[in-house]
Amino acid sequence: MAGLPRRIIKETQRLMAEPVPGISASPDESNARYFHVLVQGPKDSPYEGGMFKLELFLPEEYPMSAPKVRFMTKIYHPNIDKLGRICLDILKDKWSPALQIRTVLLSIQALLSAPNPDDPLANDVAEKWKVDEKAAIEEARNWTRKYASAQ
Amino acid sequence: MLEQEEEEELTYSLDDIQKLLQCSICLDRFKQPKLLPCQHTFCQEPCLEGLVRGYSLNLKCPECRAEHRLPYNGVAGFPNNLTIKSFLDLRRKRTRNDSGDVERGGGAGAASADCGQIEQPVPSTAAASRSGCANCNRETFLAKCSHCTQILCEPCTKSHIEQVRNDVLRLVSQLRRGIPRVSNVLSVVDDKAEQFKQRAEVAKADVTEVIERFIMELRSRQRLLHNEIDMFLLGEIRSLTAHKENLQVEIASISSFCQTVESTFTQPDAEVSSDIVKTFREQCVQFMERVRRYEDGSLSLPSERSLRFLMEENRLSDVISNFGEISSVAGDEITTAQNDTQSQEFTPVSSHESTPDINISRSQSEATSSPSPWRNNASSYLRDEGRLHMSSPSSYQTPSSPRSARSWNADYSYPRTSLPSATSDDAAAPRRSLQERRRQHYSDSRISALIGGRVFLNDPQSPGAGRRRTNISRSFSIPEEPYHSDSALTLSRSRTYTPGDSFLENDNENPSPIGHMGTITRSRPTVRFNNISDEETDSTDSEEMLLQVTNFEENESTHIANSVNNYQSKGRSLIRFGQRGNDTMEFTWPRGIAVTREDNILIADSSNHRVQIFDQTGRFLKSFGSYGHCEGEFDCLAGISVNSFGQIIIVDRYNHRIQVFDHHGHFVLAFGEEGCDHGQLLYPWGVACDRMGFIYVCDKENHRIQVFQSNGNFVRAFGFPGHGPGQFENPYYLSISPDSKVYVTDSNNHRIQVFSIYGDYLFSFGSPGSMQGQLRYPKGIVIDPQGFVIVADSGNNRVQVFHGDGRFNCMFGAYGSESGQFKGLEDVALLSNGNIVVSDRENHRIQIF
């Protein structure tokens, strides 16, 4: 692996040295651009108590292009589809090289706290969320219990 | 322990600086830091370069996402962030200089662990003060600095002291540089003193000038009074002489009679008939009778008229002692002080920073802000004060005497002493405050202006009332120019010389004074030239205005339901004539209409640039005028009016002037020119004349009304552009009611506004619309003898009739070109038989209803 950019090294070191509360990210042993991420379900959200597994990959152009992030744990969320793909602007057109892995993960955590059914990725979930938010939240809770409860 | 603490501190401070020197893209120390217009800094290579994609011309700031246009030569074209650069340089230098001290400095190993270079942290003073020399960290002999709390070693103390010395020197040089500033202020203060002196001089000169002027006025008053006394004396002596002559004649006739009788009787040869003796005896008895009358005084001498100098000494001296005021105002702005109390005060100004102005505030009426009101004010005082009062026994008042005592009285007695009802206020409280009196006068004269003619005609026994009104209007409308007051002075003086003729000479612009006697004494004031101040008065006195509004609105038409002229039954046109063309009886855009005293109809045939004259049945009589800008020529004439002397006043619209013709249509005079100043016109339109021949012109594009004397001299202007009361948006036509109110069609405001003849706003009526009483671009207007107002409601193609107070009465007309229909009617006029003449502009015809 020819020359891991200094930025990635620095970010990694910092992630390890000063982990973000509720988030852990560790590089894969064989690929320093691949990170195993665990995100705690935020407090006061349907995902509270859950531990969500994500994968994060830093492409060749990083930091000029956004990292690729995906939920590995099933989650009932209007902005996250069945495959775990996330609809988050900073992962797409709003990416900026001034953002980092930690900021991306923080944003994802925030997205769990504040679902945005008006900009959906999972249409059925978003529909449910809009029509009957209570039931949707209950469903999300169920899913959390079912799929994301510790280990 | 100490070492540990220090290390943490150092690590921490280094971290801060590290963070600041770190590019947020590469998370590394800046390399060629470039500053974007949004003030964010990034490395040129590879960070910013990496951001630029393909041939994109824009670059988005990674921090704030602001879009910036790429410079011509790419990211290198962004400016270097010099601050960051010097930070980076500073740290490198230190690294080189202090390389020997790295170990001893207990530097930041942790911090430099992630960089390839060995870097000496910037020493923090807080940390250094704890141990060793604060400067070099060498723990040699330490001494406390005498001027600060640092503990330093000897060489460092030296350099420190050196530094302090330099500091002091620098401060001293700064001080030196500051000295000129102080001396500048000093000179400013000197200048101020000089200015004060000058101002004081000016103020003194003002005072002197004013006082001198008063002395002059007093002198002239003195001359005037002396003259009056002389005149009186002359008259008395003349009558005494006449009496003397009479007596002499009497004596002569008696003595000659005696002689005749004696000689007749003493002639020896004469035979005296008994008849003659009888006649003689009768004559004797007659003469005896007359002589006896002289003896017992029944044939009186001309009565002794006492001559006294009446004046209110106290009043004048009060005025003098309270006259003028020295006030100092901070700042350059001189406010025109409005002081009714006239207190003497001088406030010394201590602050040299403010620039006080000494100004002499003059006691002035609240109504005016004219430059020298008080002088006029006071001069009216002077005029009023110390009138000659002549009293004489009534027996002497023979109507045959041209200088009857009554006419003397009429001119010389100040109303306060001799006036009926209306003046009781003043008589009761002669010493009211100036302001109060003025206000009283103001409203009085307003009412008198409206009802004056009638009142006076009904009350010919009190000429003093008329005289009083003259005084009043003078005292409340203070002219702006000194010569005005002079003219007032000469006016009163000339009256003094020829008291019996006062009515005549006041009315020099009116050839038929007798017929207008009442109105004259209402004092169509030659002195009332300033209108602006009057309008201000309006605003200040608005409260009073409101109280009186009801009065203003009343006239005959207000009280009666149906007019003499039966407007209700109008609507079918009796006579129609004219069509488009330029022959006789043809019109091109007929506009203004006027009716002469002979009931001939004058039509302003606008685009034929002529006036056509018809009789009241529509028979063509003659026409005059042609296109041009010389005398008697027109360029699209508009309004037309006939004044009380039969003169024809024509608004020569595109020549921006007024032309006056005699009743034969011969040119008399022209006045006005294009412009916005007083007396200048901008597309004037309608015109009207009041009974005294004053000419009122709608100065359409200047959005005001101007008033001229019949000789074309500017009298006043009123109105400003706008939509508020008293403001105009293209006034087109106007008319003057029998009770002397000016009705103006404020065309683009779709309303009629009513003013006093002095331009005081009274009320308005009409709103935009086509309902009853609503107006759309009203144009022509005429008022019948009862006060009914006939308006050409041009935009609604109808004629509306209102009561004098603006209440709707009736209307007729519709759009079209049939009989009784209009297309853009322009002007209306009234024949003496009550028929309404309408100029139906776009039908190019005249209709009579």
Coordinates of C-alpha atoms in Angstrom, one line a residue, chain A residues 6-8 10-11 13-14 63-65 90 93-100, chain B residues 22 24-29 46-47 50-51 53 60-63 65 114-115:
Chain A
R6 CA -0.7 11.7 6.4
R7 CA -4.1 12.9 6.9
I8 CA -5.6 9.4 7.2
K10 CA -3.5 11.6 11.7
E11 CA -7.2 11.0 11.7
Q13 CA -4.4 8.3 15.5
R14 CA -6.8 10.9 16.8
P63 CA -10.3 13.7 1.5
M64 CA -11.3 15.3 -1.8
S65 CA -14.2 12.9 -2.0
I90 CA -22.5 15.4 3.6
D93 CA -22.9 16.6 -2.7
K94 CA -22.3 18.4 0.6
W95 CA -19.0 16.7 1.2
S96 CA -16.2 18.9 2.1
P97 CA -12.5 18.0 2.6
A98 CA -12.7 19.8 5.9
L99 CA -14.9 17.1 7.2
Q100 CA -13.4 14.1 8.8
Chain B
Q22 CA -2.9 23.1 10.8
S24 CA -8.0 21.3 7.9
I25 CA -7.7 19.4 4.7
C26 CA -4.4 17.7 5.1
L27 CA -4.5 18.0 8.9
D28 CA -0.9 19.0 8.7
R29 CA 1.1 22.1 9.1
P46 CA -2.0 19.6 -2.5
C47 CA -5.1 20.7 -0.6
G50 CA -6.9 18.9 -5.1
L51 CA -10.1 20.7 -4.6
R53 CA -11.8 19.6 -10.3
K60 CA -15.8 25.9 -2.9
C61 CA -14.4 26.6 0.5
P62 CA -14.2 23.3 2.5
E63 CA -15.0 25.1 5.7
R65 CA -18.9 26.1 1.3
D114 CA 4.0 13.4 15.3
C115 CA 6.1 15.8 13.3

